[in-house]
Tab-separated table of C-alpha atoms in Angstrom:
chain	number	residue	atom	x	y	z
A	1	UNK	CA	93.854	20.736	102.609
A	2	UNK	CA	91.778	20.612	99.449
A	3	UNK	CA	88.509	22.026	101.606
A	4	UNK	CA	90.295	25.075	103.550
A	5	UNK	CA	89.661	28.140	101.833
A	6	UNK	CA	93.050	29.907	102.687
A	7	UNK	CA	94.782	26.753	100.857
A	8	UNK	CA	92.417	27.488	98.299
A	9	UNK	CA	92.843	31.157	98.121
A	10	UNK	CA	97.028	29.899	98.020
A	11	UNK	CA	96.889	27.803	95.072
A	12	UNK	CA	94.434	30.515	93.329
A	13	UNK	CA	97.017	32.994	93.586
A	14	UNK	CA	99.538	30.868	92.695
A	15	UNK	CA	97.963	29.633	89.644
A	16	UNK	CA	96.627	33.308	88.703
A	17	UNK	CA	100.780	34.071	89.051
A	18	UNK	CA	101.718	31.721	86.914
A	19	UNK	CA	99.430	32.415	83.991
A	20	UNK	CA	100.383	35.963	84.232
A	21	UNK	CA	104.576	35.325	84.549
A	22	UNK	CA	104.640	32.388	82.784
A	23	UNK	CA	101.611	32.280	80.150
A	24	UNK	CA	101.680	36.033	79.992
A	25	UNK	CA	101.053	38.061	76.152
A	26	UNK	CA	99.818	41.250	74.636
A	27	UNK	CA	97.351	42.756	72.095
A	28	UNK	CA	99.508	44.138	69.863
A	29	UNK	CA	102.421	42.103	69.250
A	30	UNK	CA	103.299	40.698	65.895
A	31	UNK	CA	101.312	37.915	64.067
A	32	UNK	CA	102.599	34.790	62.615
A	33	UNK	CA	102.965	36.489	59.223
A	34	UNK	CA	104.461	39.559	60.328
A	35	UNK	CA	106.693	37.474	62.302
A	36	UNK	CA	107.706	35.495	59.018
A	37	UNK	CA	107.837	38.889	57.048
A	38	UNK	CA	110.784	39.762	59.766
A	39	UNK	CA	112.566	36.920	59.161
A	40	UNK	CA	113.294	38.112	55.242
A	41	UNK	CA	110.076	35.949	54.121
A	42	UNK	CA	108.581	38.162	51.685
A	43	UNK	CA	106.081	35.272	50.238
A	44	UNK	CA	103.798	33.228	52.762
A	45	UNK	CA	100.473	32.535	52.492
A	46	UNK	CA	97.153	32.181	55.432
A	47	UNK	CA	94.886	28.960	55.026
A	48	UNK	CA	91.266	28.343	56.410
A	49	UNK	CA	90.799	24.682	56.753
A	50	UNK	CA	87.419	23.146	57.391
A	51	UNK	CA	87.664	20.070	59.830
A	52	UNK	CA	84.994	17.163	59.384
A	53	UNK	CA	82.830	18.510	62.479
A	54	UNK	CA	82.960	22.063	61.210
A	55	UNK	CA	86.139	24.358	62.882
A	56	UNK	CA	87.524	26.301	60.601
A	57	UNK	CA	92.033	25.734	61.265
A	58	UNK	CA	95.093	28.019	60.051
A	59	UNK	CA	97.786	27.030	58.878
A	60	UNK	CA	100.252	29.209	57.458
A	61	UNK	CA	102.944	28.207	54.164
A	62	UNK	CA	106.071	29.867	53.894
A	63	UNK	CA	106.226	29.557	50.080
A	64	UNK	CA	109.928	30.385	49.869
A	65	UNK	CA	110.394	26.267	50.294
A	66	UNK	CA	107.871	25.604	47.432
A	67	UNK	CA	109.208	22.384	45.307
A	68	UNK	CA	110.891	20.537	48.472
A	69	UNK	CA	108.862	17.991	50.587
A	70	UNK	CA	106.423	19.765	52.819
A	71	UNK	CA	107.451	19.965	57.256
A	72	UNK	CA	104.172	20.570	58.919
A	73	UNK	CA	105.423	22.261	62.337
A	74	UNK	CA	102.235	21.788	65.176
A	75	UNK	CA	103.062	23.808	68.561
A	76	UNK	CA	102.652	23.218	72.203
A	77	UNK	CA	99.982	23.806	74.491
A	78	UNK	CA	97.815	27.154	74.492
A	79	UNK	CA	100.872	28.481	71.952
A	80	UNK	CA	100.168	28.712	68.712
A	81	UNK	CA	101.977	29.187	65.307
A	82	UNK	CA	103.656	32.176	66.073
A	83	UNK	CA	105.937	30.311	69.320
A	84	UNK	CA	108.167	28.858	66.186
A	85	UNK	CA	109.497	32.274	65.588
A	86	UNK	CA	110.686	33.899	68.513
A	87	UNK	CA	114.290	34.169	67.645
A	88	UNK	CA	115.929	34.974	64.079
A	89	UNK	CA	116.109	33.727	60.742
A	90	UNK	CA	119.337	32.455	61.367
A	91	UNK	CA	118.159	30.483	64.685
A	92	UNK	CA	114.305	29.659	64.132
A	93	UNK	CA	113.044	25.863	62.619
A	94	UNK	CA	110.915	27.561	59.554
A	95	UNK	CA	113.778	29.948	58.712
A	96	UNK	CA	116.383	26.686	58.268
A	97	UNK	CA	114.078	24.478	56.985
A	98	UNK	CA	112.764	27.178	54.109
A	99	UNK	CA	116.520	27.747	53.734
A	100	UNK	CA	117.372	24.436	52.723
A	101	UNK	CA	114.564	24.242	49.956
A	102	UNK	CA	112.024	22.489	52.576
A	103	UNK	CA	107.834	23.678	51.805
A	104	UNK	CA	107.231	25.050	55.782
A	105	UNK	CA	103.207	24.671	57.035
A	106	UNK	CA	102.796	26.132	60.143
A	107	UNK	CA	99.133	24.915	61.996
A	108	UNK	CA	97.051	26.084	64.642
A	109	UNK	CA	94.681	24.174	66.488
A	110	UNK	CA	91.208	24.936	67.100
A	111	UNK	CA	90.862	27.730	69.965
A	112	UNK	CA	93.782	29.778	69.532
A	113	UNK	CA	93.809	32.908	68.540
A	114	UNK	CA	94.336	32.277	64.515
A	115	UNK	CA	91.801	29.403	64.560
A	116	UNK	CA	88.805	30.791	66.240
A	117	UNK	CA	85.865	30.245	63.435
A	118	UNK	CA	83.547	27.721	62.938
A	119	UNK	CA	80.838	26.900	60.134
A	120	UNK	CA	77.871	27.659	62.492
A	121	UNK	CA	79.111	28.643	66.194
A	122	UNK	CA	80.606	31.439	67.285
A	123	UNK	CA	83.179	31.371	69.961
A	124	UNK	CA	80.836	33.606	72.256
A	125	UNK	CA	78.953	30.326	72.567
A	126	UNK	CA	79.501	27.484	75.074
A	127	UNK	CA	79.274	25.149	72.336
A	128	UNK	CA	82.326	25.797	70.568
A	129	UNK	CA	84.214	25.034	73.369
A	130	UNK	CA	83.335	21.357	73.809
A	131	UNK	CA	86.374	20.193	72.504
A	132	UNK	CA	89.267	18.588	74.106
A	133	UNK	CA	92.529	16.928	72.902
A	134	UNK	CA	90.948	14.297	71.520
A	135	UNK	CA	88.988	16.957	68.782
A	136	UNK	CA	92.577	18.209	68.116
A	137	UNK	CA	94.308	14.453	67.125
A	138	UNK	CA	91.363	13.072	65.696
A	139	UNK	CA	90.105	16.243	63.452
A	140	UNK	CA	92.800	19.119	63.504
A	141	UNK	CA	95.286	16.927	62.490
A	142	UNK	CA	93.995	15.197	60.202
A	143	UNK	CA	92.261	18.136	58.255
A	144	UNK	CA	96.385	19.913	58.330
A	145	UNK	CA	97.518	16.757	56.877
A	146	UNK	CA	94.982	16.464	53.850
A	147	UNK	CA	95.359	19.632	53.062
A	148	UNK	CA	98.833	19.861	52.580
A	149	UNK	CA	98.754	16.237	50.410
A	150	UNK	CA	96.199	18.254	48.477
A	151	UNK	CA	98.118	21.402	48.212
A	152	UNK	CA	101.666	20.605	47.182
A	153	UNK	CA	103.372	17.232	45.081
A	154	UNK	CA	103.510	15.371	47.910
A	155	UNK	CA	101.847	12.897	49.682
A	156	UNK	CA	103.611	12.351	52.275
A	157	UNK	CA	105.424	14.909	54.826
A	158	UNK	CA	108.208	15.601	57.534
A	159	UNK	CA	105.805	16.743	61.101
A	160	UNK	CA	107.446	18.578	63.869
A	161	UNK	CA	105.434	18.451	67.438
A	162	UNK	CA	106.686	19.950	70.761
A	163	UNK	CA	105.690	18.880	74.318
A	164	UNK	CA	101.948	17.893	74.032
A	165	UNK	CA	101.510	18.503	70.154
A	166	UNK	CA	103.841	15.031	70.762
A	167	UNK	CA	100.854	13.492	72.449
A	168	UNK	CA	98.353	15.164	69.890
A	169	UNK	CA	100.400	13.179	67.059
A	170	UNK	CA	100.614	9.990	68.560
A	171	UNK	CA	96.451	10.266	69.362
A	172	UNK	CA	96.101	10.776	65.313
A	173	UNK	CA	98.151	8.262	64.410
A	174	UNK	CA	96.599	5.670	66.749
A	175	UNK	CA	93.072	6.999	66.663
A	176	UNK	CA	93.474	7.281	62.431
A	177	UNK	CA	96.377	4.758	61.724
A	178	UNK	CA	95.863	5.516	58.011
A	179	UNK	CA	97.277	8.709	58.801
A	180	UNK	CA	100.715	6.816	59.733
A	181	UNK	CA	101.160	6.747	55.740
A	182	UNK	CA	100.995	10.589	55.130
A	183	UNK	CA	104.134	10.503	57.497
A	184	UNK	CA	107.826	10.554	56.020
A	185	UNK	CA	109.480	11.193	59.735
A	186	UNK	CA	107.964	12.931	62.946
A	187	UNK	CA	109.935	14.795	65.491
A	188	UNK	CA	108.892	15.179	68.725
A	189	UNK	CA	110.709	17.712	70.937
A	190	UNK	CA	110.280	17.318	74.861
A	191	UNK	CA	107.349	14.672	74.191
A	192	UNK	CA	104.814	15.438	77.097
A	193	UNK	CA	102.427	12.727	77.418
A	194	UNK	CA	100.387	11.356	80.546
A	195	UNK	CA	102.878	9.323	82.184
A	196	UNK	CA	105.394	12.058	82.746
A	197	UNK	CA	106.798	12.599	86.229
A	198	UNK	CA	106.754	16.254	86.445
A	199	UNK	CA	109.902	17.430	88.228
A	200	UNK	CA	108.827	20.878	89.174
A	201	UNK	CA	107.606	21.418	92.612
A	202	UNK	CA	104.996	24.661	91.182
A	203	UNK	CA	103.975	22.666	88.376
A	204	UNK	CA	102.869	19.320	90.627
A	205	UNK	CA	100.997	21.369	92.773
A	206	UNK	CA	99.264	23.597	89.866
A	207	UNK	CA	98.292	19.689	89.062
A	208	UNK	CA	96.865	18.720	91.968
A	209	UNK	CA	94.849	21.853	92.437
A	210	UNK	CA	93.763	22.086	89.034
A	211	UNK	CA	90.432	21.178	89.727
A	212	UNK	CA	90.026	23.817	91.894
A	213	UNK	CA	90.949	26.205	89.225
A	214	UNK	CA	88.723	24.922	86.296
A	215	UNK	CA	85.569	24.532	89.036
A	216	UNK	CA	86.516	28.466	89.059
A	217	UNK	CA	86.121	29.186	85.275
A	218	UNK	CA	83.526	27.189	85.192
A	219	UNK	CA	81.453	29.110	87.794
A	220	UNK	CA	81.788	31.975	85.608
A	221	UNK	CA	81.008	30.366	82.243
A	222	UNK	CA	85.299	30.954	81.353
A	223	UNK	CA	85.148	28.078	78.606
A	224	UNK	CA	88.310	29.775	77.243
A	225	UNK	CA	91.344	29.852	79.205
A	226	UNK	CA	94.790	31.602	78.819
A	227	UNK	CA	93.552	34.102	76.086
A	228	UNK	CA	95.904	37.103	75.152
A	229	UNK	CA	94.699	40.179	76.595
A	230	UNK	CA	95.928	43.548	77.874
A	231	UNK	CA	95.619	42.464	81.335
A	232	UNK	CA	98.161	40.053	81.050
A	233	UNK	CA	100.601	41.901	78.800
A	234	UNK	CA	100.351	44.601	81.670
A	235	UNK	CA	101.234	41.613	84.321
A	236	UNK	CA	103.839	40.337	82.005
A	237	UNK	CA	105.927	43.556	81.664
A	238	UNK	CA	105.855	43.763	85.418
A	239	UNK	CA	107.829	41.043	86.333
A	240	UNK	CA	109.789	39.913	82.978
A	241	UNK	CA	110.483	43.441	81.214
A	242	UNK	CA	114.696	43.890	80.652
A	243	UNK	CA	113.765	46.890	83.225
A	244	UNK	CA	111.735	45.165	85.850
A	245	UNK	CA	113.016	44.658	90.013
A	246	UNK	CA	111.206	41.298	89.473
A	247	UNK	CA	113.501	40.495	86.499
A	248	UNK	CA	115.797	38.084	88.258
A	249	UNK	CA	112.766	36.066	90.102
A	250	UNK	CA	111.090	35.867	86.516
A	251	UNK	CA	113.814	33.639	85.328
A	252	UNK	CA	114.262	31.661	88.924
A	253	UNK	CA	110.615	30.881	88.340
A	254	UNK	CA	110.683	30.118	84.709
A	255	UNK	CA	113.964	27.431	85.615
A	256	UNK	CA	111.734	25.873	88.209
A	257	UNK	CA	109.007	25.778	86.268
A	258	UNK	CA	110.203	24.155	83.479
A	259	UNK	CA	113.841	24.420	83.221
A	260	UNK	CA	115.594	27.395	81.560
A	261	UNK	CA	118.928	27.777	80.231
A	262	UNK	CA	120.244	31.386	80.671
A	263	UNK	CA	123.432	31.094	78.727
A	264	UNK	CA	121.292	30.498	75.372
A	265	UNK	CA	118.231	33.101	76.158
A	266	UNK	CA	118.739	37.044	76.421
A	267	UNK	CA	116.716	37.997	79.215
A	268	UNK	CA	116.560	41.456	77.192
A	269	UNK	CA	113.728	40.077	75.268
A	270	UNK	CA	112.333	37.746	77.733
A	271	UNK	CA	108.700	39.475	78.073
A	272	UNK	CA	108.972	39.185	74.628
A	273	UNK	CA	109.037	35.483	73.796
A	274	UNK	CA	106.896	34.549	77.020
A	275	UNK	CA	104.133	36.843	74.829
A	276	UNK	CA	103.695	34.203	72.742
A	277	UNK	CA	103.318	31.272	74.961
A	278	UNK	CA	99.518	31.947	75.464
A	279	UNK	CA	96.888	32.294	72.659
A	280	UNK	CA	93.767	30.825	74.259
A	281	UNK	CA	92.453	27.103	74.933
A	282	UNK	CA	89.606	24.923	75.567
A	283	UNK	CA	89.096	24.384	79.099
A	284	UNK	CA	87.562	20.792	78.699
A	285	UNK	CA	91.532	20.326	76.625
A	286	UNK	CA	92.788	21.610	80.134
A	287	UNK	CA	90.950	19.546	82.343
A	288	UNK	CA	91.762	16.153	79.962
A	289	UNK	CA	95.557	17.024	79.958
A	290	UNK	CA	95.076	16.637	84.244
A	291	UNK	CA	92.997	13.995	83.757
A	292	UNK	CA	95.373	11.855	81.659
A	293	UNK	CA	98.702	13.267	84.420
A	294	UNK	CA	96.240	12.208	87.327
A	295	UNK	CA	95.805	8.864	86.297
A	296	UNK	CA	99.262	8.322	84.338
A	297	UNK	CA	97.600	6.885	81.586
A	298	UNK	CA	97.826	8.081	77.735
A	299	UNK	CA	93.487	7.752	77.302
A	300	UNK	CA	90.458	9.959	75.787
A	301	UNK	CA	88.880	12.447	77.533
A	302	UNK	CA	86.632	11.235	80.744
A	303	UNK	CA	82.967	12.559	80.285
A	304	UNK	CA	82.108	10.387	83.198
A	305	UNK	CA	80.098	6.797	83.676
A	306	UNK	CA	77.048	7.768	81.175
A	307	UNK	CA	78.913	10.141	79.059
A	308	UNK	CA	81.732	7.454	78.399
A	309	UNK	CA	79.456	4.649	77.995
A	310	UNK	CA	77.040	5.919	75.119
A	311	UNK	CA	80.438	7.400	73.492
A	312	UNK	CA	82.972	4.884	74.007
A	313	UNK	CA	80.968	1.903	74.779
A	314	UNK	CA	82.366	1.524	78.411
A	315	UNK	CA	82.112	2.977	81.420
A	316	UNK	CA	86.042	4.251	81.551
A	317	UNK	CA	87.506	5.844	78.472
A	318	UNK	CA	89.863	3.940	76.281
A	319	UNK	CA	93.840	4.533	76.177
A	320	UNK	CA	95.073	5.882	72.933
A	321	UNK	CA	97.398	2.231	71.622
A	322	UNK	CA	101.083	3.697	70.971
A	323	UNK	CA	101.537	0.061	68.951
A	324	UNK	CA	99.202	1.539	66.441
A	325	UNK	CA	102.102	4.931	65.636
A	326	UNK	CA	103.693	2.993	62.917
A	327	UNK	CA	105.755	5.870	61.197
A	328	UNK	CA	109.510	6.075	61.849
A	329	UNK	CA	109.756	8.669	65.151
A	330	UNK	CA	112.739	10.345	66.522
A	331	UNK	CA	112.440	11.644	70.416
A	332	UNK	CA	114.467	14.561	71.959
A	333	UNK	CA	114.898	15.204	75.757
A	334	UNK	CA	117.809	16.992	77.937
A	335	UNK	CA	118.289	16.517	81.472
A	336	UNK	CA	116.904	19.774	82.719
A	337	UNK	CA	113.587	19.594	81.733
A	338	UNK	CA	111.466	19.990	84.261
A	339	UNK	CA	108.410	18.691	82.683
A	340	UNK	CA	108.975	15.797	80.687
A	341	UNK	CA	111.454	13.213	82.899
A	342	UNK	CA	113.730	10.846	80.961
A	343	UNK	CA	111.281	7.940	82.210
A	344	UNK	CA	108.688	9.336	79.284
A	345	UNK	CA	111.413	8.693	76.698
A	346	UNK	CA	112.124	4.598	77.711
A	347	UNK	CA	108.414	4.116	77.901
A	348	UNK	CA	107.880	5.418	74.414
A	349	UNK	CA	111.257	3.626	73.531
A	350	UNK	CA	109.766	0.010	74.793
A	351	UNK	CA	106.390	0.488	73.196
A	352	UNK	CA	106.634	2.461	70.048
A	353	UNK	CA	107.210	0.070	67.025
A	354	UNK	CA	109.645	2.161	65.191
A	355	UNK	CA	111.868	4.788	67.181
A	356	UNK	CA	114.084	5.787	64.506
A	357	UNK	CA	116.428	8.036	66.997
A	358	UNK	CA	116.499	8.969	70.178
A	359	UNK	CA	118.438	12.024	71.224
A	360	UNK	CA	119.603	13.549	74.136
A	361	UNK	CA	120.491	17.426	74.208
A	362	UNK	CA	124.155	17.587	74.919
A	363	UNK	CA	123.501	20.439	77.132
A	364	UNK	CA	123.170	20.008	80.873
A	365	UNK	CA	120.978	23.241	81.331
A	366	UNK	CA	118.785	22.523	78.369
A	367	UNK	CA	115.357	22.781	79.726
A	368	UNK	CA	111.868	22.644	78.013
A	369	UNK	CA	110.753	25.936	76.864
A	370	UNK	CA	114.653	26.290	75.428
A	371	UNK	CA	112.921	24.799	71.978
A	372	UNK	CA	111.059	27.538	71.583
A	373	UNK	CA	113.508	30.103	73.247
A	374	UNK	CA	117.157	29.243	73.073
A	375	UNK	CA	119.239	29.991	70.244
A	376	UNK	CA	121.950	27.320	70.945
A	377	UNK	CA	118.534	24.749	69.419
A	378	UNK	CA	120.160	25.743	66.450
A	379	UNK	CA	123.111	23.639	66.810
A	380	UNK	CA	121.510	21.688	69.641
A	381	UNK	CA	118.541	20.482	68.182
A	382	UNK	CA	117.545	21.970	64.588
A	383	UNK	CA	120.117	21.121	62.986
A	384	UNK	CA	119.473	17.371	63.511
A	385	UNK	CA	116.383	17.877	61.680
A	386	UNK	CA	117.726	18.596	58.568
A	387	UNK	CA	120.183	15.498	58.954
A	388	UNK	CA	117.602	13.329	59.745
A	389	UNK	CA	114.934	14.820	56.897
A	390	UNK	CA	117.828	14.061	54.230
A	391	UNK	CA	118.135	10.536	55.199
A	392	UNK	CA	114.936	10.155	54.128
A	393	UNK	CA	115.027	10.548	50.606
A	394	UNK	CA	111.513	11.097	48.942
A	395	UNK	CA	110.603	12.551	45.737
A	396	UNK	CA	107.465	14.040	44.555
A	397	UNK	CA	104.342	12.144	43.605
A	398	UNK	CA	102.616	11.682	40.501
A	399	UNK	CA	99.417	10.422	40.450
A	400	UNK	CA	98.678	11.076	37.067
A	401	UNK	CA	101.542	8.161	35.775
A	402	UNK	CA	99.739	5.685	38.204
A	403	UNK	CA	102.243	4.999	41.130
A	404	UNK	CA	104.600	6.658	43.295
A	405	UNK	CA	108.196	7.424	43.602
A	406	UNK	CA	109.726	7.325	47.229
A	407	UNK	CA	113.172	5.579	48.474
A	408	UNK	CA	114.230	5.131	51.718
């Protein structure tokens, strides 16, 4: 089926479809900033971080929180900072957590649309696009993390990851276990790693032809995928504007993509939020997301028998060791996502050595991009957080007496 070119043509379509509905945005919209101007946050503040191999990272602070310990928020696939702020102040993760005296960092990985520099390449050249996930655990990461120890009385912080940002976590804090002691408490929401059994029919199949679709971008030299652009924007207000005929199949597709819960999201604004679910990635970090689903194993990125054997000293590349995430970890998951299946969760239950919590979103219709879209997370989700993040009483450091303070 693989070889006929009308299947082919199929799943191109399809695929072209779904980055238009589903990963659909727009020149034009609001920033991260402006975003956290319009949620009454008069004082934030951009950072350019230099990584160890030379990519200049964003993050942004929301300095309202100054003096509490520091969250470090990291977002999902081809997002970026700006997904965390798609509702109001009253319903978004930085708004409660600045509101209850917490320091908010919001980061962007390497590719997207706020992280785009680099001490030598430019992102017109092929170069700067030989990264994959592995580049974002082992370097992004890292560089966020340092920063922030270096930038406010802590030492330590509270992270917050959502679907693969999950995986990206774990990958640090196996890759770079001494990174497990920058880490108060890490929450991972919908935790999308490589031995998920993807539920959705669209999704399995944009998996299996996947291939397909990156040997396309990479007959045209595309080494970025799913940038914003006013082609999509144009796409997007087509079929998910409050307006559109295509309205109602928008949301059918966007609950069988990934599960969708109706009662919680205002389709009035629903071109809206999807803007900000694309903001450009690698497509090597593409191709080693299928790679890991394909073979259901958590591992590095496969450069293939040479490749892997002068980098990784073997011919196959070498799974990330979840024993090594030794930092307390609490997991959320609800029933109707259609990405991450409840199997995930007692994996990472049965090999993680310190699950701290696991909950499940008492809401049957709960789906994955609710996180980022719903404002029922509030109650459903968020305000767990702050529960948790108080029973984990820290206080700042103070390096210049000598020693620490923390209790737990």
């Amino acid at each position: 089926m693989a070889r006929c070119p009308s299947a082919g043509a199929v799943v191109a379509g399809l695929l072209t479809f779904y980055s238009l509905v589903v990963q659909g945005s727009a020149v034009g919209v609001l920033s991260t900033g402006q975003l956290i101007e319009n949620h009454g946050h008069q004082s934030y503040s951009k950072h350019s971080v230099i990584t160890e191999d030379g990519y200049f990272i964003n993050l942004f602070r929301i300095n309202k929180g100054r003096g509490g310990p520091p969250f470090l928020l990291l977002h999902a696939l081809m997002g970026a900072s700006d997904q965390w702020l798609l509702r109001d102040r009253n319903h978004d993760l930085p708004s409660i957590l600045v509101n209850n005296g917490y320091d908010v960092w919001l980061g962007d990985f390497r590719g997207n649309l706020y992280s785009k520099n680099h001490t030598r390449l430019n992102v017109s050249n092929p170069e700067y696009w030989k990264f994959s996930i592995d580049e974002w655990a082992f370097y992004d990461v890292p560089a966020m993390m340092n920063y922030v120890c270096n930038n406010t009385e802590y030492d330590k912080m509270y992270v917050v990851t959502y679907s693969l940002s999950s995986a990206i976590l774990f990958a640090t804090a196996s890759a770079r276990p001494e990174y497990n002691d920058k880490i108060i408490v890490s929450y991972h929401m919908a935790p999308f790693l490589a031995f998920t059994n993807i539920k959705s029919l669209l999704l399995r199949l944009g998996v299996q032809f996947g291939e397909f679709y990156l040997a396309i971008s990479r007959s045209i030299k595309n080494h970025e995928l799913f940038s914003r652009n006013h082609w999509s924007m144009n796409s997007l207000s087509l079929f998910c504007n409050k307006k559109s005929i295509f309205l109602k199949a928008c949301v059918t597709l966007l609950s069988e993509l990934f599960g969708f819960d109706t009662s919680g999201n205002s389709t009035t604004n629903l071109d809206f939020k999807l803007t900000y679910s694309r903001a450009g990635v690698s497509l090597n970090s593409i191709d080693h997301l299928l790679q890991m689903i394909k073979s259901h194993k958590f591992q590095h990125y496969d450069l293939g028998h040479n490749k892997n054997l002068k980098k990784y000293g073997q011919t196959k590349p070498p799974e990330y060791d979840l024993r090594k995430v030794t930092s307390p970890v609490v997991l959320y998951y609800s029933k109707n996502d259609r990405v991450v299946d409840n199997g995930t969760i007692h994996k990472l239950i049965s090999v993680l050595p310190k699950v701290y919590q696991t909950i499940m979103i008492p809401n049957e219709k709960f789906g994955h991009i609710d996180y980022a879209f719903n404002s029922n997370a509030k109650t459903l989700v968020f305000d767990s957080v702050i529960n948790i993040a108080r029973q984990f009483k820290i206080a700042p450091s103070h390096p210049q007496y000598g020693y620490n303070y923390y209790y737990y």
